[in-house]
Coordinates of C-alpha atoms in Angstrom, one line a residue:
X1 CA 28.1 4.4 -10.1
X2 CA 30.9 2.0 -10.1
X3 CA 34.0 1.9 -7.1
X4 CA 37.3 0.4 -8.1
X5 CA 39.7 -0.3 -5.0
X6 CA 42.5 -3.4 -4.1
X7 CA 42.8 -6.2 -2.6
X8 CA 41.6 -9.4 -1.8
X9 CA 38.6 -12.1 -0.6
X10 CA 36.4 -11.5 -3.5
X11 CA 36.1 -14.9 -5.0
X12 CA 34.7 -15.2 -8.3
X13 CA 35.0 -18.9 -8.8
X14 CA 31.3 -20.8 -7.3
X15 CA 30.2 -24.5 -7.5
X16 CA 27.2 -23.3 -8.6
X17 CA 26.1 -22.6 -12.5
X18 CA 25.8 -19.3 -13.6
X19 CA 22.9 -19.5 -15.7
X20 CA 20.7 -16.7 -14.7
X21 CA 20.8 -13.9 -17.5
X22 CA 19.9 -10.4 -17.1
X23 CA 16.3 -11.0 -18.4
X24 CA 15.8 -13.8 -16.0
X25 CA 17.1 -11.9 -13.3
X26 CA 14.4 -8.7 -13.9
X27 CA 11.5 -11.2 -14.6
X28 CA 12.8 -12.6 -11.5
X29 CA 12.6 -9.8 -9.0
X30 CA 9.7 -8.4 -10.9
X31 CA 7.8 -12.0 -10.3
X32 CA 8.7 -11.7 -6.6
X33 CA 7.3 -8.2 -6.1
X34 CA 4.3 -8.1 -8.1
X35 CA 3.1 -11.2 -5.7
X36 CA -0.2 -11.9 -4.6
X37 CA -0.3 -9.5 -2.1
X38 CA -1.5 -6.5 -4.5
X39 CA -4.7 -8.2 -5.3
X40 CA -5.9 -7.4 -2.1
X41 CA -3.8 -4.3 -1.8
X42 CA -6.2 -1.7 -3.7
X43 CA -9.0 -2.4 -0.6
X44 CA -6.7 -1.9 2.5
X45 CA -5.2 1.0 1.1
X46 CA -8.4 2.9 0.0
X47 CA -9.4 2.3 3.8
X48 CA -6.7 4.5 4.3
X49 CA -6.6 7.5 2.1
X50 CA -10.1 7.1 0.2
X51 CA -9.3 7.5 -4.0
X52 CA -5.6 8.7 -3.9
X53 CA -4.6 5.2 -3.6
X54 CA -2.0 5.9 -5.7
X55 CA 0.4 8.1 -3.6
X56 CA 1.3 5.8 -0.8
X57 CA 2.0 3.1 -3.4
X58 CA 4.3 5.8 -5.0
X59 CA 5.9 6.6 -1.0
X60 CA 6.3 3.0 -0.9
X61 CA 8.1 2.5 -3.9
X62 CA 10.9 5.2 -2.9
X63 CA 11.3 3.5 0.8
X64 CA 12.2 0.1 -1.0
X65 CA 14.7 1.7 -3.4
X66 CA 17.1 3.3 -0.3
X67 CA 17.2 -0.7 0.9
X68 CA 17.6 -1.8 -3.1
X69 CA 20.5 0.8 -3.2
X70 CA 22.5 -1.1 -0.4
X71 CA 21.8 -4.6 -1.9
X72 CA 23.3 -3.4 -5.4
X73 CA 25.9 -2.4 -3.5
X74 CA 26.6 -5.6 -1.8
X75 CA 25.7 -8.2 -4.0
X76 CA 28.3 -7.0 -6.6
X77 CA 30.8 -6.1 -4.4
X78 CA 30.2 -9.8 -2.5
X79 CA 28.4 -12.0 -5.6
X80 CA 27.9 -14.9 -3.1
X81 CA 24.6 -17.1 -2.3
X82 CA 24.1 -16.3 1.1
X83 CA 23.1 -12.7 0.5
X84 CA 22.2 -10.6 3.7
X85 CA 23.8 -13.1 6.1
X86 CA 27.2 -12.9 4.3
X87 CA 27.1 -9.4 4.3
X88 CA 26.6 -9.2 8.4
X89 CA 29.7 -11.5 8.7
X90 CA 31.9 -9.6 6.8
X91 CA 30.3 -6.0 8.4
X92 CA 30.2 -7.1 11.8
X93 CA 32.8 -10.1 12.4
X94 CA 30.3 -11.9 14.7
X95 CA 29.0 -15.1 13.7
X96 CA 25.7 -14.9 16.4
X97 CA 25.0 -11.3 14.7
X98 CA 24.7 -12.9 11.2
X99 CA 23.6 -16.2 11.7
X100 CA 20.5 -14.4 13.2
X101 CA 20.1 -12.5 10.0
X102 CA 20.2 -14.9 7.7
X103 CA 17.9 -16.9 10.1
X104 CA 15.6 -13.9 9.9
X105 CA 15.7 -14.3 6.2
X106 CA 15.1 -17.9 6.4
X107 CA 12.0 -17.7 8.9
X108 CA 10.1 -14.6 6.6
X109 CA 11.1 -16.8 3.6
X110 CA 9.6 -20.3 5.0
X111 CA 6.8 -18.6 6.7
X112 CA 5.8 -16.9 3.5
X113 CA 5.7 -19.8 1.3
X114 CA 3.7 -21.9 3.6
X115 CA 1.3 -18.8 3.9
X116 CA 1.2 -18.3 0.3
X117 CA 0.7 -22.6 0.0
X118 CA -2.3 -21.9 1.9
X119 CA -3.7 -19.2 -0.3
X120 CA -3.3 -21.0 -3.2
X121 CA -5.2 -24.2 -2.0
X122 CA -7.9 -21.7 -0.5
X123 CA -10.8 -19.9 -2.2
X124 CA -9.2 -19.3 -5.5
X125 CA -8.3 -22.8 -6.2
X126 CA -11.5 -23.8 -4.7
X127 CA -13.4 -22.0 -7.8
X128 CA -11.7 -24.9 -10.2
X129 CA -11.2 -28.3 -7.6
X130 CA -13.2 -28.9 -4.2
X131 CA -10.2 -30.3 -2.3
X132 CA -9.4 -30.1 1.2
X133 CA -6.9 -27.3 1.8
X134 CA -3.9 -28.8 3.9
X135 CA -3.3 -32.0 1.8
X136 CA -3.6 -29.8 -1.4
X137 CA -0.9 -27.1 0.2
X138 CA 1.5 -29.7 1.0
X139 CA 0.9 -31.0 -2.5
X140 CA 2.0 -27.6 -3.9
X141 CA 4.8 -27.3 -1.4
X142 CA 6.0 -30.3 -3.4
X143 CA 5.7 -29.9 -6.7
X144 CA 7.1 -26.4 -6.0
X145 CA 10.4 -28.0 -4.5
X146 CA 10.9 -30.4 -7.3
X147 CA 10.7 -27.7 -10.1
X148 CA 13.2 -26.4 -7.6
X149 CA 15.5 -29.1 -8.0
X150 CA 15.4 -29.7 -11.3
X151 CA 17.4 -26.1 -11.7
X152 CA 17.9 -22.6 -11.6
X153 CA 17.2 -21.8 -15.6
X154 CA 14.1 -23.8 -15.4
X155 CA 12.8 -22.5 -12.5
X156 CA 13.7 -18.5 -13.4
X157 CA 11.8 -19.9 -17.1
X158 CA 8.8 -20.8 -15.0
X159 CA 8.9 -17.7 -13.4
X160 CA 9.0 -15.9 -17.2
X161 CA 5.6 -17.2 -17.9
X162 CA 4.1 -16.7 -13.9
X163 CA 5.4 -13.7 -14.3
X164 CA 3.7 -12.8 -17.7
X165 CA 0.5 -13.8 -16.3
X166 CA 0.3 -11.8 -13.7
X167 CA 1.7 -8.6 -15.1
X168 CA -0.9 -9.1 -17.8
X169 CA -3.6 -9.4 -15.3
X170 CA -2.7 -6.1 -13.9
X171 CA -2.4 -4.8 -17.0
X172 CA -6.4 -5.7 -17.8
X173 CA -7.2 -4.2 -14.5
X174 CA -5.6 -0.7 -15.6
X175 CA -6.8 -1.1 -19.7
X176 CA -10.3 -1.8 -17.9
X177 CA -10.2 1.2 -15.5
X178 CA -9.5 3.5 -18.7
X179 CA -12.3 1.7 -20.6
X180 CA -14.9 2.7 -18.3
X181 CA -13.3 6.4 -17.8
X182 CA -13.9 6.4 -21.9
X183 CA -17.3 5.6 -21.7
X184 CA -17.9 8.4 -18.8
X185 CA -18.5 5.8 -16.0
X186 CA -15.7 6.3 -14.0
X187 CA -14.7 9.1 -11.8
X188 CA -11.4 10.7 -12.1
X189 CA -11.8 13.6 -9.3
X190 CA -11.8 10.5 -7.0
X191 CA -7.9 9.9 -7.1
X192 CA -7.0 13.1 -5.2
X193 CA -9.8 12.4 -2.6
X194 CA -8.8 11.7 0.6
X195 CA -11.7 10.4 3.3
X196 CA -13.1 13.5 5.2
X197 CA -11.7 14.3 8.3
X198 CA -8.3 13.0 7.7
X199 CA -4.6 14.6 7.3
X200 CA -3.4 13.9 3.9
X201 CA 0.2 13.5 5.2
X202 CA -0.8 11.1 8.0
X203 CA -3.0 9.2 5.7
X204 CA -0.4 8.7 3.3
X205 CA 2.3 7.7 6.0
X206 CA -0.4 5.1 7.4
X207 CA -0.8 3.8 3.9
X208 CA 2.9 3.8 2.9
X209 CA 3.6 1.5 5.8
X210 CA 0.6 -1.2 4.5
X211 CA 1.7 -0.4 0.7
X212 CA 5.3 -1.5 1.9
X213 CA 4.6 -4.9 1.9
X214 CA 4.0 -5.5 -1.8
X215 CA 7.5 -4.1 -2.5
X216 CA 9.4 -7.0 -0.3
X217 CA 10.8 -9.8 -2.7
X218 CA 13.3 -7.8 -3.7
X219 CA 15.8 -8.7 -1.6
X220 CA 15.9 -12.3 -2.6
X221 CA 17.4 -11.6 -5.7
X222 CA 20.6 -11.0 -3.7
X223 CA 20.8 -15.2 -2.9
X224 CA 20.8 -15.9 -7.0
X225 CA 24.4 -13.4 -6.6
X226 CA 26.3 -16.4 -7.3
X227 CA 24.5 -17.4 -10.4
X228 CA 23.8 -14.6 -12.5
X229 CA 26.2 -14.0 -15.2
X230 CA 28.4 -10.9 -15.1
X231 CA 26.9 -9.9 -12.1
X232 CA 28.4 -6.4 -11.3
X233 CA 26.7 -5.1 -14.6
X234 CA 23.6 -6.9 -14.6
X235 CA 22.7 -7.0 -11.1
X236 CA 21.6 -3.4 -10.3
X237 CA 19.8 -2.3 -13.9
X238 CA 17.7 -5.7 -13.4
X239 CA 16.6 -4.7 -10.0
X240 CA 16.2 -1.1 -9.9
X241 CA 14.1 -1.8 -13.2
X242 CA 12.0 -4.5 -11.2
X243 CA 11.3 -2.1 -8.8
X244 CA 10.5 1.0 -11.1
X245 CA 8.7 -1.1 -13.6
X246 CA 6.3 -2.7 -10.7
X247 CA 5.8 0.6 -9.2
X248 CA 4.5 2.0 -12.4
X249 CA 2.2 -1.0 -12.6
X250 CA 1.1 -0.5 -9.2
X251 CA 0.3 3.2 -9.3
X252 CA -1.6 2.7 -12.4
X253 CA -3.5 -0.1 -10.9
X254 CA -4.5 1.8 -8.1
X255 CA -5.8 4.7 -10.3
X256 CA -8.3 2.3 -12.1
X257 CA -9.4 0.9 -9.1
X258 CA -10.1 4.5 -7.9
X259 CA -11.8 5.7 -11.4
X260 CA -13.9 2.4 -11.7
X261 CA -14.9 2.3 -7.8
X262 CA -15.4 4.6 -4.9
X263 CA -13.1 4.0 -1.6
X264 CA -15.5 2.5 0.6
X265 CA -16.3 -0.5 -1.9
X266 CA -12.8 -0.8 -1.9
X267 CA -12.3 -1.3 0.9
X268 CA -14.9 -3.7 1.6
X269 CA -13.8 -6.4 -0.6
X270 CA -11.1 -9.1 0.3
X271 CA -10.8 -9.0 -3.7
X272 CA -10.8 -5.6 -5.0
X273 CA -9.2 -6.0 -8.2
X274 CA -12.3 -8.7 -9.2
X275 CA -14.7 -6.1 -8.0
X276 CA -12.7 -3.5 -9.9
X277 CA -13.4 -6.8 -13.5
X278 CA -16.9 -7.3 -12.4
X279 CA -17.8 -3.4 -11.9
X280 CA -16.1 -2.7 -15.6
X281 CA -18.9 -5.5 -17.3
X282 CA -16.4 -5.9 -19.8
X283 CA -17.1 -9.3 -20.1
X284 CA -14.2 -10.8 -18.2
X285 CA -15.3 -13.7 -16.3
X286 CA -14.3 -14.7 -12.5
X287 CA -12.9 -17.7 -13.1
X288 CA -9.9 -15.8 -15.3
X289 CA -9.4 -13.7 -12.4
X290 CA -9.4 -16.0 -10.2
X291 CA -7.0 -17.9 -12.6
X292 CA -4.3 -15.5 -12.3
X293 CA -4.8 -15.3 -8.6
X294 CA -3.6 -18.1 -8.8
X295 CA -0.6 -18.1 -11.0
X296 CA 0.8 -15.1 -8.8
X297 CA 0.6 -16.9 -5.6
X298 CA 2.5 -20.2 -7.0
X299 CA 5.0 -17.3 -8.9
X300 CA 5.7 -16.1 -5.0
X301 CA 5.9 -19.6 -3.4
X302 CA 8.4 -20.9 -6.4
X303 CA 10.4 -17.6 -6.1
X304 CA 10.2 -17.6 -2.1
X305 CA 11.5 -21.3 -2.2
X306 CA 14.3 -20.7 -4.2
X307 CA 15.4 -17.5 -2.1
X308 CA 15.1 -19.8 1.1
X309 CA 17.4 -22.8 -0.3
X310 CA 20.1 -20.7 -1.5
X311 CA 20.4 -18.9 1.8
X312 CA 20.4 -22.4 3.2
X313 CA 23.0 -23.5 0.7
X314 CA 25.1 -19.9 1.8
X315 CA 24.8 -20.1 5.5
X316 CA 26.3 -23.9 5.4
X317 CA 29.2 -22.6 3.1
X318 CA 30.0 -20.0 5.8
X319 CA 29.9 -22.7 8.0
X320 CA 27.0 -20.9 10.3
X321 CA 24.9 -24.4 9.3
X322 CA 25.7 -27.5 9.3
X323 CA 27.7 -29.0 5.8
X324 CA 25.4 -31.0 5.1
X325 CA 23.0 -28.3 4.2
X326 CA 25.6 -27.5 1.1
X327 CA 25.7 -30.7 -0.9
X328 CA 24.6 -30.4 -4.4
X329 CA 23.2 -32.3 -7.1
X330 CA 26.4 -33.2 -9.3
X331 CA 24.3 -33.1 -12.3
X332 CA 21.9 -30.4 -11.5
X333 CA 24.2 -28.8 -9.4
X334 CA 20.8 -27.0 -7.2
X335 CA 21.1 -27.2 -3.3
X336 CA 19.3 -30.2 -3.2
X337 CA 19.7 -31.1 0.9
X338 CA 18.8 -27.2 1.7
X339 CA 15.7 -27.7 -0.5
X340 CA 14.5 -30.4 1.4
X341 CA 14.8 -29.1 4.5
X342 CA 13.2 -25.4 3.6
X343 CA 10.3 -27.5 2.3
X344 CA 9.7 -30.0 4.7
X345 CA 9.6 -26.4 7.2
X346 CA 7.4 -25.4 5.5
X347 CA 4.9 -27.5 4.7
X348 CA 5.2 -28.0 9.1
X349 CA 4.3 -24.4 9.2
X350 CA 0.9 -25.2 6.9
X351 CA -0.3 -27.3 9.7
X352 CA -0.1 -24.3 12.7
X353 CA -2.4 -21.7 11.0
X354 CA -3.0 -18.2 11.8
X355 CA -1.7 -16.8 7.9
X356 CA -2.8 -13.4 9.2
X357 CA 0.0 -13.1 12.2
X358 CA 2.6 -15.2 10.1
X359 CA 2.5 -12.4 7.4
X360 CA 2.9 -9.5 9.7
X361 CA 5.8 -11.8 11.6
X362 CA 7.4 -12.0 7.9
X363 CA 7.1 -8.1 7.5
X364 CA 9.0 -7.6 11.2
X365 CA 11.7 -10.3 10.3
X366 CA 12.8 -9.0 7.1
X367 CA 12.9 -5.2 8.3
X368 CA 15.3 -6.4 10.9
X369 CA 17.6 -8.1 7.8
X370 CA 16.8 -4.5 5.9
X371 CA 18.3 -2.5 9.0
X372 CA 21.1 -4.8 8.9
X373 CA 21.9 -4.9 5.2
X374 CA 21.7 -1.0 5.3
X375 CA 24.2 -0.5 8.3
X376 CA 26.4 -3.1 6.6
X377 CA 27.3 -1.2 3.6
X378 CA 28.1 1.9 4.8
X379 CA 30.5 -0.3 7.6
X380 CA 32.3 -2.3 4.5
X381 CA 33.3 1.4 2.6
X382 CA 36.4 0.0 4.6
X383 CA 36.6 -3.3 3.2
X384 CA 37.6 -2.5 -0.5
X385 CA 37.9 -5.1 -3.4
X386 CA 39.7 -5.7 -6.7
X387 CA 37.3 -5.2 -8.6
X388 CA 34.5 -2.7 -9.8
X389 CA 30.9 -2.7 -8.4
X390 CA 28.0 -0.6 -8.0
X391 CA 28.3 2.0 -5.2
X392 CA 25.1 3.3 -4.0
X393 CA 25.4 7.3 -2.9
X394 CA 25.8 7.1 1.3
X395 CA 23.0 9.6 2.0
X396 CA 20.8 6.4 0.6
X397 CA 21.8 3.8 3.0
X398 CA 21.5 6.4 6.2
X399 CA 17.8 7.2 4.7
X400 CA 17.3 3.3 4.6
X401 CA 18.1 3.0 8.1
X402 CA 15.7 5.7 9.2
X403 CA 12.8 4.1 7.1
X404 CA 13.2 1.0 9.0
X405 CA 13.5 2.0 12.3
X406 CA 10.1 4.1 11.2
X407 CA 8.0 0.6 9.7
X408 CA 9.5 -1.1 12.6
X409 CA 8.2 1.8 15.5
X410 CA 4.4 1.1 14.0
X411 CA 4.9 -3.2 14.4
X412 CA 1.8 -4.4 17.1
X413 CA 3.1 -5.9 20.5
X414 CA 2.1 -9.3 19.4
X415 CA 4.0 -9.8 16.3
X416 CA 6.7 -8.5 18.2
X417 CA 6.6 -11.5 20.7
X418 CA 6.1 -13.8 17.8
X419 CA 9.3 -12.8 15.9
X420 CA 10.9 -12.5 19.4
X421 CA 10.2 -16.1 19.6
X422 CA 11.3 -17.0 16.2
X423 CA 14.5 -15.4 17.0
X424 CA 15.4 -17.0 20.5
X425 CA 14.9 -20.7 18.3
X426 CA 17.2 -19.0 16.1
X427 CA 20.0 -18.7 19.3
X428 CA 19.1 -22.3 20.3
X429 CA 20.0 -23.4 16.6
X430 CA 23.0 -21.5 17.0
X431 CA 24.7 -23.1 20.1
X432 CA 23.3 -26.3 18.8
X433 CA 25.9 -26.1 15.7
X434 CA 29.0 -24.8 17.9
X435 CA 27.8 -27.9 20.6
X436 CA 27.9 -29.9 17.2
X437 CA 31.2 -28.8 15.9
X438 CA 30.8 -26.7 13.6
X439 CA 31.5 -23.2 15.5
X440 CA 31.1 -20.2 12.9
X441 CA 33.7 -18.2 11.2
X442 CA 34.1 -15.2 9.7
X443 CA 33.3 -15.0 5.8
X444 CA 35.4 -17.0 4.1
X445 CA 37.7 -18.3 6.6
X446 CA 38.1 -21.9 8.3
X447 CA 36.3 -22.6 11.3
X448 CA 37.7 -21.6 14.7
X449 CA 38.5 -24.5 17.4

């Protein structure tokens, strides 16, 4: 659904190069969601709702489209790096308000990637180089950032083939899953089996929640706004067809893992999916699994990365960071200064440990950007531009809010002090940069005196 409406701020003209096609942009958003989180989804879900592991994924996938609806919205109504931060300045005219959403962003984007540089030099890499983890994370948090600098196109054509990999090694997992249903191994009754005891509705909810998490990545696709050619038409098809396209995967993945294996092995494995290979005996050996472990978690820190700088590079062009943090390479033309600094971040946070607390912190932080993004568009219906974009029905962004406030009512006290944390270093950085000179505006406008 398109909306056409007058006037003015909706620049179109960018110092960045628009080299991100609509190909790109799906393999993009579909590399960023199918991370490394699902190979270890299958086993915390099962815990859950026994063999119906399917359903919650499915209730999962419906929560993240309300908050995709809003970002179509928004990113081709306001195609600007910057993404959710930009579209609480222009929603809510207070600088604090959307610096703290953008820094939200930033901190689930950072933490992520050093979480994700940590699983990468963990047990999976372990099974081809015995390394010592930290050196080799910060090695990867390198080599990730240069690949970042080099440019957009070869970074979204890195992505292609990461993302290939690990949609192929999903795809094994369901071709193996009907393999051994052919052969009469498997057990088909076991996907509508939820564990004894249990309410099927509060099961699912439970589930939905944890399931939630392997749907997030989405929204980063909103930061490459600025880059991707003829954005209003390519923007929303790429990522409601991301999101559709990994929820099929997932559902089917979560059937084979039910037909191949009961629940409670399931759910006793910190790698599911391999038990799922090995219990097969199809002949697939570990280390290929383990391989494409692999390539998904580099796919999420190289995708991660590049979300982070370019809401770096946004913030600084709406003045909410320092200038500095905007400079580009003049041949490259890539945020190079807002790369640096996202990296050396996080390669600080692979030295302070505790991945489990970091990823639920991540899952708090970006529901509060979510909530925000969804209150924003239905507050800029006011604010109309010249030109057409995507217009996302309103009953989706109110069901968006609600689904927030829901996954946000079931976040533990702890990670709640953690984020709470996160965010008051957010304030300090704040009144830092007005101390400094360089008080925020609104979108688009000079800075205030």
């Amino acid at each position: 659904m398109t909306d056409r409406a007058a006037p003015p701020a909706d620049r179109t003209d960018t110092r960045l190069r628009r080299a991100v096609t609509g190909p790109l942009l799906f393999l993009f958003v579909l590399g960023d969601v199918l991370g490394a989180g699902v190979y270890a989804l299958a086993g915390q879900v099962a815990a859950e709702v026994g063999g119906a592991i399917w359903v919650p994924l499915l209730v999962a996938l419906l929560l993240a489209l309300l908050t995709a609806a809003s970002y179509a919205e928004l990113a081709t109504k306001y195609p600007r790096a910057g993404g959710s931060a930009v579209y609480a300045e222009r929603a809510f005219r207070q600088p604090l308000v959307a610096f703290l959403v953008g820094f939200s962003m930033l901190a689930a984007g950072v933490t992520s990637a050093a979480g994700l540089a940590l699983a990468f030099a963990g047990d999976y890499l372990g099974v081809f180089l015995d390394v010592p983890a930290t050196p080799a994370a910060l090695v990867f948090l390198l080599l990730v950032a240069l690949l970042n600098a080099r440019g957009i196109r070869e970074s979204l054509s890195a992505n292609l083939v990461m993302t290939l990999v690990e949609v192929s090694g999903l795809v094994l997992v369901v071709v193996l899953g009907a393999v051994v249903l052919g052969r009469g191994d498997g057990d088909l009754g076991r996907t509508v089996e939820f564990p004894p005891g249990v309410a099927p509705t509060s099961a699912v909810l439970a589930a939905a929640l944890l399931a939630y998490y392997s749907f997030v990545g989405f929204e980063t696709s909103a930061n490459l706004a600025e880059e991707v050619r003829d954005v209003r038409r390519v923007y929303p098809r790429a990522l409601f067809g991301a999101l559709l396209t990994a929820g099929v995967v997932y559902v089917l993945v979560g059937l084979a893992a039910s037909v191949v294996l009961p629940p409670e092995e399931l759910a006793a494995s910190s790698g599911p999916l391999l038990e799922v290979v090995r219990a097969a005996d199809a002949g697939v050996p570990d280390w290929l699994f383990s391989a494409v472990a692999l390539v998904a978690v580099a796919n999420g820190a190289l995708l991660t990365m590049i979300m982070a700088s370019r809401m770096t590079y946004g913030m600084a062009e709406q003045r909410l960071l320092p200038g500095v943090l905007g400079r580009v390479l003049p041949n490259r033309r890539t945020p190079w200064v807002a790369i640096a600094v996202t990296t050396l971040v996080a390669m600080a946070l692979t030295l302070v440990g505790d991945l489990s607390t970091l990823a639920n912190t991540v899952v708090l932080l970006l529901l509060f950007v979510f909530l925000s993004t969804n209150t924003a568009v239905l507050v800029l219906r006011r604010d109309s531009v010249a030109t057409e974009h995507f217009r996302a029905p309103t009953v989706l962004p109110v069901l968006g809010i609600a689904s927030c406030l829901l996954l946000l009512w079931q976040q533990e006290a702890q990670v709640w002090g953690l984020a709470a944390l996160l965010l008051l270093a957010g304030v300090v950085l704040y009144l830092v940069t007005r101390l400094a000179g360089r008080r925020p505006s609104a979108a688009g406008g000079a800075p205030r005196g």
